[in-house]
Amino acid sequence: MQISKLIVLTGPSGVGKGTLLSSLRQRHPELALSVSATTRSPRPGEIDGKNYFFIDHEKFQQMIENRELLEWAEYAGNFYGTPNLPVIENIKQGKSVILEIELQGARQIQKTFPDALRIFILPPSNTELERRLRKRGQDSEEAIAKRLKLATEELEAATEFDIRLVNDNLEDTLQNLEAILFNCRE
Ligand code: ADP
Ligand code: 5GP
């Protein structure tokens, strides 16, 4: 089974990246999902160390200064970054690692790891994206508005990516993602 070692998954907030990745991980436990550090507050049900490492600004700044992040960005008023050690360790062990990150981070990875496979997930429409953000029901109106504003800019950058997938029907998207990752597209 041939698979790229570093995979970047990007797309506007609410498009379904997290949902896709948790299903993908269930089907392929050998895939490693990078756990990011963030200064955002946990949403109800999010677990420190599993969904994110929830840290304060000071600690985030230290991680930048100590070069502990593979990439980082400010998004909708919070900082997000990929701790580099787990990624490097997993790749050393022969595992493929998926980074679920936003556009600025994906652009940094393109420079530092040009061989990474970069996938962009699109919504079927802007209306559906807004519906999904609201359906998730975990962000404030202000946070939703910020995310929708950023989505316009992010969607314009979709053509920069190696692969674009529209997440309309979840199962279809999952199957397309599997086909791309495991190189068995018919
Ligand atoms: P992201 O991680 O990209 O911010 P989420 O995975 O949290 O997005 O998904 C946002 C919402 O959209 C969730 O309520 C999720 O259940 C829903 N969702 C995800 N994919 C689909 C899909 N293909 N069709 C309908 N709803 C979806
Ligand atoms: P959320 O707050 O909805 O969990 O995430 C907001 C955005 O930050 C999403 O687009 C998500 O992909 C992105 N993100 C999560 N972790 C990282 C990271 O480590 N680096 C970057 N650049 N973006 C991230």
Short mmCIF file of C-alpha atoms and ligand atoms in Angstrom, two decimals:
data_model
loop_
_atom_site.label_atom_id
_atom_site.label_comp_id
_atom_site.label_asym_id
_atom_site.label_seq_id
_atom_site.Cartn_x
_atom_site.Cartn_y
_atom_site.Cartn_z
CA MET A 1 0.00 0.00 0.00
CA GLN A 2 1.62 3.25 -1.15
CA ILE A 3 0.87 6.34 0.94
CA SER A 4 2.43 9.79 1.29
CA LYS A 5 4.17 10.29 4.60
CA LEU A 6 2.88 13.76 5.40
CA ILE A 7 -0.69 14.67 4.48
CA VAL A 8 -2.18 18.12 4.96
CA LEU A 9 -5.95 18.47 5.16
CA THR A 10 -7.28 22.00 4.88
CA GLY A 11 -10.69 23.56 4.35
CA PRO A 12 -12.94 26.17 5.93
CA SER A 13 -14.11 25.66 9.48
CA GLY A 14 -17.33 23.62 9.52
CA VAL A 15 -16.70 21.86 6.19
CA GLY A 16 -16.35 18.50 7.98
CA LYS A 17 -12.58 17.93 8.31
CA GLY A 18 -12.78 16.66 11.87
CA THR A 19 -15.73 14.38 11.08
CA LEU A 20 -13.92 12.92 8.06
CA LEU A 21 -10.71 12.37 9.99
CA SER A 22 -12.32 10.65 12.94
CA SER A 23 -14.06 8.19 10.58
CA LEU A 24 -10.88 7.72 8.57
CA ARG A 25 -8.93 7.00 11.73
CA GLN A 26 -11.50 4.41 12.85
CA ARG A 27 -11.11 2.59 9.54
CA HIS A 28 -7.31 3.00 9.43
CA PRO A 29 -5.89 3.10 12.96
CA GLU A 30 -2.38 2.98 11.50
CA LEU A 31 -2.76 6.60 10.36
CA ALA A 32 -1.38 9.12 12.86
CA LEU A 33 -3.36 12.32 13.40
CA SER A 34 -1.28 15.21 14.64
CA VAL A 35 -2.65 16.85 17.80
CA SER A 36 -2.21 20.62 17.55
CA ALA A 37 -1.54 23.14 20.28
CA THR A 38 -4.00 26.02 20.54
CA THR A 39 -4.78 29.04 22.66
CA ARG A 40 -8.52 28.57 21.90
CA SER A 41 -10.72 27.53 24.83
CA PRO A 42 -11.96 23.92 24.71
CA ARG A 43 -15.45 23.36 23.28
CA PRO A 44 -17.80 21.22 25.37
CA GLY A 45 -16.59 17.62 25.15
CA GLU A 46 -13.12 18.43 23.80
CA ILE A 47 -10.33 16.66 25.67
CA ASP A 48 -6.89 18.14 26.35
CA GLY A 49 -4.22 16.05 24.63
CA LYS A 50 -6.75 14.35 22.36
CA ASN A 51 -8.49 17.09 20.40
CA TYR A 52 -5.85 19.73 21.08
CA PHE A 53 -3.23 20.67 23.64
CA PHE A 54 -5.01 23.66 25.16
CA ILE A 55 -2.33 26.12 26.25
CA ASP A 56 -2.07 29.81 27.11
CA HIS A 57 -0.44 32.55 25.01
CA GLU A 58 2.74 32.49 27.06
CA LYS A 59 3.29 28.78 26.54
CA PHE A 60 2.46 29.11 22.83
CA GLN A 61 5.03 31.89 22.50
CA GLN A 62 7.61 29.70 24.24
CA MET A 63 6.91 26.87 21.80
CA ILE A 64 7.52 29.25 18.88
CA GLU A 65 10.75 30.55 20.43
CA ASN A 66 11.99 27.02 21.21
CA ARG A 67 11.23 25.98 17.61
CA GLU A 68 8.86 23.28 18.83
CA LEU A 69 6.29 23.96 16.11
CA LEU A 70 6.41 22.68 12.56
CA GLU A 71 4.10 25.51 11.54
CA TRP A 72 1.74 27.89 13.31
CA ALA A 73 -0.86 30.54 12.52
CA GLU A 74 -3.31 32.94 14.05
CA TYR A 75 -6.87 32.06 13.05
CA ALA A 76 -10.07 33.86 14.10
CA GLY A 77 -8.32 35.42 17.10
CA ASN A 78 -6.56 32.30 18.41
CA PHE A 79 -3.19 30.67 17.79
CA TYR A 80 -2.81 27.14 16.45
CA GLY A 81 0.37 25.15 15.81
CA THR A 82 1.68 21.65 15.04
CA PRO A 83 4.13 20.26 17.63
CA ASN A 84 7.02 18.94 15.57
CA LEU A 85 8.31 16.02 17.70
CA PRO A 86 5.31 13.65 17.40
CA VAL A 87 5.19 14.23 13.63
CA ILE A 88 8.88 13.46 13.19
CA GLU A 89 8.70 10.42 15.50
CA ASN A 90 5.70 8.94 13.65
CA ILE A 91 7.32 9.45 10.27
CA LYS A 92 10.54 7.86 11.56
CA GLN A 93 8.45 4.85 12.61
CA GLY A 94 7.14 4.60 9.05
CA LYS A 95 3.68 5.95 9.83
CA SER A 96 1.80 8.48 7.74
CA VAL A 97 0.80 11.62 9.58
CA ILE A 98 -2.20 13.80 8.84
CA LEU A 99 -2.16 17.49 9.76
CA GLU A 100 -5.59 19.11 9.90
CA ILE A 101 -4.59 22.75 9.60
CA GLU A 102 -5.76 26.05 8.11
CA LEU A 103 -4.49 27.81 4.99
CA GLN A 104 -1.52 29.78 6.35
CA GLY A 105 -0.14 26.65 8.02
CA ALA A 106 -0.66 24.61 4.84
CA ARG A 107 1.34 27.22 2.92
CA GLN A 108 4.19 26.97 5.46
CA ILE A 109 4.22 23.18 5.12
CA GLN A 110 4.37 23.51 1.33
CA LYS A 111 7.64 25.41 1.77
CA THR A 112 9.20 23.18 4.42
CA PHE A 113 7.86 19.81 3.19
CA PRO A 114 7.26 20.21 -0.56
CA ASP A 115 6.57 16.48 -0.89
CA ALA A 116 3.59 16.61 1.48
CA LEU A 117 0.26 15.72 -0.12
CA ARG A 118 -2.06 18.68 0.31
CA ILE A 119 -5.82 18.13 0.17
CA PHE A 120 -8.46 20.85 0.32
CA ILE A 121 -12.02 20.05 1.42
CA LEU A 122 -14.77 22.23 -0.08
CA PRO A 123 -18.40 22.59 1.03
CA PRO A 124 -21.17 21.88 -1.51
CA SER A 125 -22.22 25.57 -1.11
CA ASN A 126 -21.70 28.55 1.19
CA THR A 127 -25.22 28.11 2.55
CA GLU A 128 -24.44 24.51 3.52
CA LEU A 129 -21.18 25.59 5.17
CA GLU A 130 -23.06 28.10 7.33
CA ARG A 131 -25.69 25.46 8.13
CA ARG A 132 -22.98 23.02 9.28
CA LEU A 133 -21.27 25.64 11.43
CA ARG A 134 -24.57 26.37 13.14
CA LYS A 135 -25.52 22.69 13.37
CA ARG A 136 -22.29 21.98 15.25
CA GLY A 137 -23.72 24.40 17.79
CA GLN A 138 -20.46 24.95 19.63
CA ASP A 139 -19.30 28.38 18.47
CA SER A 140 -20.64 31.80 19.42
CA GLU A 141 -22.31 33.96 16.76
CA GLU A 142 -19.16 36.09 16.73
CA ALA A 143 -16.95 33.03 16.17
CA ILE A 144 -19.25 31.78 13.38
CA ALA A 145 -19.16 35.18 11.66
CA LYS A 146 -15.34 35.24 11.82
CA ARG A 147 -15.13 31.72 10.40
CA LEU A 148 -17.52 32.51 7.53
CA LYS A 149 -15.52 35.62 6.64
CA LEU A 150 -12.27 33.64 6.61
CA ALA A 151 -13.94 30.88 4.55
CA THR A 152 -14.25 33.20 1.52
CA GLU A 153 -10.49 33.79 1.47
CA GLU A 154 -9.73 30.12 2.12
CA LEU A 155 -12.01 28.88 -0.67
CA GLU A 156 -10.24 31.17 -3.14
CA ALA A 157 -6.97 29.37 -2.32
CA ALA A 158 -8.35 25.87 -3.01
CA THR A 159 -6.59 25.76 -6.41
CA GLU A 160 -3.19 25.90 -4.64
CA PHE A 161 -3.77 22.35 -3.36
CA ASP A 162 -2.85 19.04 -5.00
CA ILE A 163 -6.36 17.68 -4.57
CA ARG A 164 -9.78 19.23 -3.98
CA LEU A 165 -12.72 17.25 -2.64
CA VAL A 166 -16.28 18.50 -2.18
CA ASN A 167 -17.69 17.11 1.07
CA ASP A 168 -21.32 16.68 0.03
CA ASN A 169 -22.27 13.12 1.00
CA LEU A 170 -20.03 12.11 3.92
CA GLU A 171 -19.61 8.46 2.93
CA ASP A 172 -18.75 9.38 -0.69
CA THR A 173 -16.14 11.88 0.50
CA LEU A 174 -14.65 9.32 2.87
CA GLN A 175 -14.35 6.80 0.08
CA ASN A 176 -12.73 9.38 -2.20
CA LEU A 177 -10.30 10.31 0.55
CA GLU A 178 -9.40 6.68 1.12
CA ALA A 179 -8.88 6.17 -2.61
CA ILE A 180 -6.55 9.17 -2.74
CA LEU A 181 -4.58 8.24 0.35
CA PHE A 182 -4.21 4.60 -0.48
CA ASN A 183 -3.66 5.17 -4.16
CA CYS A 184 -6.32 2.77 -5.33
CA ARG A 185 -8.56 5.12 -7.28
CA GLU A 186 -10.35 3.16 -10.01
P1 ADP B 1 -14.48 21.10 10.69
O1 ADP B 1 -13.64 20.10 11.45
O2 ADP B 1 -14.09 21.21 9.25
O3 ADP B 1 -14.55 22.44 11.37
P2 ADP B 1 -16.71 19.40 11.58
O4 ADP B 1 -16.15 18.05 11.29
O5 ADP B 1 -16.74 19.86 13.01
O6 ADP B 1 -15.98 20.53 10.67
O7 ADP B 1 -18.18 19.43 10.97
C1 ADP B 1 -19.07 20.53 11.16
C2 ADP B 1 -20.52 20.01 11.20
O8 ADP B 1 -20.88 19.51 9.91
C3 ADP B 1 -20.71 18.86 12.19
O9 ADP B 1 -21.96 19.04 12.83
C4 ADP B 1 -20.73 17.62 11.30
O10 ADP B 1 -21.51 16.59 11.85
C5 ADP B 1 -21.34 18.16 10.00
N1 ADP B 1 -20.90 17.46 8.77
C6 ADP B 1 -19.64 17.07 8.45
N2 ADP B 1 -19.62 16.49 7.23
C7 ADP B 1 -20.91 16.52 6.77
C8 ADP B 1 -21.55 16.08 5.56
N3 ADP B 1 -20.88 15.49 4.56
N4 ADP B 1 -22.88 16.30 5.43
C9 ADP B 1 -23.58 16.91 6.43
N5 ADP B 1 -23.04 17.34 7.59
C10 ADP B 1 -21.73 17.16 7.76
P1 5GP B 2 -11.16 25.04 15.34
O1 5GP B 2 -11.08 26.20 16.26
O2 5GP B 2 -12.47 25.05 14.54
O3 5GP B 2 -10.86 23.73 15.99
O4 5GP B 2 -10.01 25.23 14.25
C1 5GP B 2 -9.93 26.43 13.52
C2 5GP B 2 -9.00 26.22 12.34
O5 5GP B 2 -7.67 26.00 12.83
C3 5GP B 2 -9.34 25.01 11.48
O6 5GP B 2 -9.28 25.41 10.11
C4 5GP B 2 -8.27 24.01 11.80
O7 5GP B 2 -7.96 23.17 10.69
C5 5GP B 2 -7.11 24.94 12.08
N1 5GP B 2 -6.03 24.31 12.86
C6 5GP B 2 -6.11 23.37 13.82
N2 5GP B 2 -4.89 23.03 14.27
C7 5GP B 2 -4.02 23.77 13.56
C8 5GP B 2 -2.58 23.86 13.55
O8 5GP B 2 -1.84 23.17 14.27
N3 5GP B 2 -2.03 24.75 12.70
C9 5GP B 2 -2.78 25.53 11.86
N4 5GP B 2 -2.13 26.36 11.05
N5 5GP B 2 -4.12 25.46 11.83
C10 5GP B 2 -4.73 24.58 12.68
#
